[in-house]
Amino acid sequence: NLRELPVVGKTSIYTGIGQIFFTSILGFLFSKFLGFQTLHSLYLAIALTFSSTIVIVKLLSEKKDLGSLYGKISVGFLLVQDFVAVMILVVLSGMRFGELDFPSMVFVLVNALVFFAIILSLSRKVLPFIFDRFLGNSPELLFVSSLAWALGIASLVRAMGFSFEVGGFLAGLALSNLPEHLEVASKVRPLRDFFLAIFFIYLGSSLGVSFSLEIVLPVLAFSLFVLTIKPAVIMGIIGFLGYKKRTAFLPSLLSSQISEFSLIIVALGQSLGHLENSHVSIVVITGIITITISTYLVKHSEKIYKKFEDHLGIFEKVVTKEPDLEFSGELKDHVVIFGCHRTGKILTEYFLKNKISFIVVDFNPKVYEELTSRKIPVLFGDMADTDILERAQLEKSRVLISTVPDFLDNVELLEHIKKFSRKPLTIISSKTKTEAIRLYELGSDMVLVPEVVTGRYIKRILSLTKLKAFGIRKIGRANFVDLSKE
């Protein structure tokens, strides 16, 4: 969503441009070192530079980290990458009608930029009005209209001589600015996942990938480059911009694969006669390897960070931006709330009303801004960060409440407080009953599983009302009033 960019806009732009510049140069030199010709090295460098938006956004969604600082930075620089990739696709698409000289290339790019500006202008002024006025009240119309918009723009862009992928990118970018963008994403997701699989199968089969012993060394070398050098470049840039090593490390790990745009670019390069089948095979197999490995790396990113934390100091400035966003003050007999997006928001209102001392720990820039504007004590950080735990003064607290259902983070929290002479009460949220039982075994005083709590609440309502419609509706109306106030 472009409206989210101002939160970390400069960081995302600098990271995206810097990463593309340095990685493409290093990738080009590395390809030349491996013996590839100049044109082939240029294509390979471009392919190695971009990271997969599809994979990264999917992983961030599963981890519920899209709203975190590192999540916003990651999505921001991916958007920069995608925009540059689309520009490259525009140029390559124009070359299908003959070799482009410099004036012709500029003309193609200017036309593309004008069209982009028109689409984005429509997405900010016309589309929101149409969707809100005529389509917003009907989920079916919203779904069908979103598909019609996406397919229509893709077809229009194709008719202009560019690729369907460019049109799809623009159509999706426009829809992301709608107030209903979350509902659109929810409705389209099953269809997207289905056709995403078909897209990769079609792309792979149309590229004519072949395996030979000659490409083994380049594939392994490029895979190692993507899994190590590219993340190091991103981590160095984010660290240089003044962020902590953890905030720099997590986006860098996310980027350790090549993009779907990389596959499209080499496919176009092959169709133009710039690349041979062996070059395409190298990129495709490198993509398979890096996407597979990076998925596991991201899922275990916190464990990996803990192992390498002591060696990552070189990527962190002595004075960083993030400490400016942290509360400093004395606390005693206070409550610490980890996560303040939904459940935590209700708790903060309760503590304020009853004048109970508390502090919030949250990694979402929006939540931080809202709390600081209300003068509520808040630490900008993650519960997995030991520095944040120390600043929250857990040893002096009386209750710890974790609304974050991440099992490993909650285990780390329980392990951290074991050494205290006076252990605070712990109330923790968990995704499953199995994890909840394990957290109890590790010493938690109370563990809540949302699905179980919901079932018990409904059971209690049914028991109190004796299944009578009047009683259920009365409780429902009261609940509606409460929700409207929050």
JSON list of C-alpha atoms in Angstrom, two decimals, residues 335-339 358-362 376-380:
[
{"chain": "A", "resi": 335, "resn": "VAL", "atom": "CA", "xyz": [2.35, -4.09, 34.04]},
{"chain": "A", "resi": 336, "resn": "VAL", "atom": "CA", "xyz": [4.22, -4.79, 30.79]},
{"chain": "A", "resi": 337, "resn": "ILE", "atom": "CA", "xyz": [2.07, -5.34, 27.68]},
{"chain": "A", "resi": 338, "resn": "PHE", "atom": "CA", "xyz": [3.74, -6.96, 24.66]},
{"chain": "A", "resi": 339, "resn": "GLY", "atom": "CA", "xyz": [1.74, -6.09, 21.56]},
{"chain": "A", "resi": 358, "resn": "PHE", "atom": "CA", "xyz": [2.02, 0.08, 32.76]},
{"chain": "A", "resi": 359, "resn": "ILE", "atom": "CA", "xyz": [4.28, 0.20, 29.71]},
{"chain": "A", "resi": 360, "resn": "VAL", "atom": "CA", "xyz": [3.73, -1.12, 26.18]},
{"chain": "A", "resi": 361, "resn": "VAL", "atom": "CA", "xyz": [6.27, -2.88, 23.96]},
{"chain": "A", "resi": 362, "resn": "ASP", "atom": "CA", "xyz": [5.34, -2.82, 20.27]},
{"chain": "A", "resi": 376, "resn": "ILE", "atom": "CA", "xyz": [1.36, 6.52, 27.01]},
{"chain": "A", "resi": 377, "resn": "PRO", "atom": "CA", "xyz": [4.71, 4.90, 28.00]},
{"chain": "A", "resi": 378, "resn": "VAL", "atom": "CA", "xyz": [5.87, 2.76, 25.09]},
{"chain": "A", "resi": 379, "resn": "LEU", "atom": "CA", "xyz": [9.04, 1.03, 23.96]},
{"chain": "A", "resi": 380, "resn": "PHE", "atom": "CA", "xyz": [9.53, 0.76, 20.23]}
]
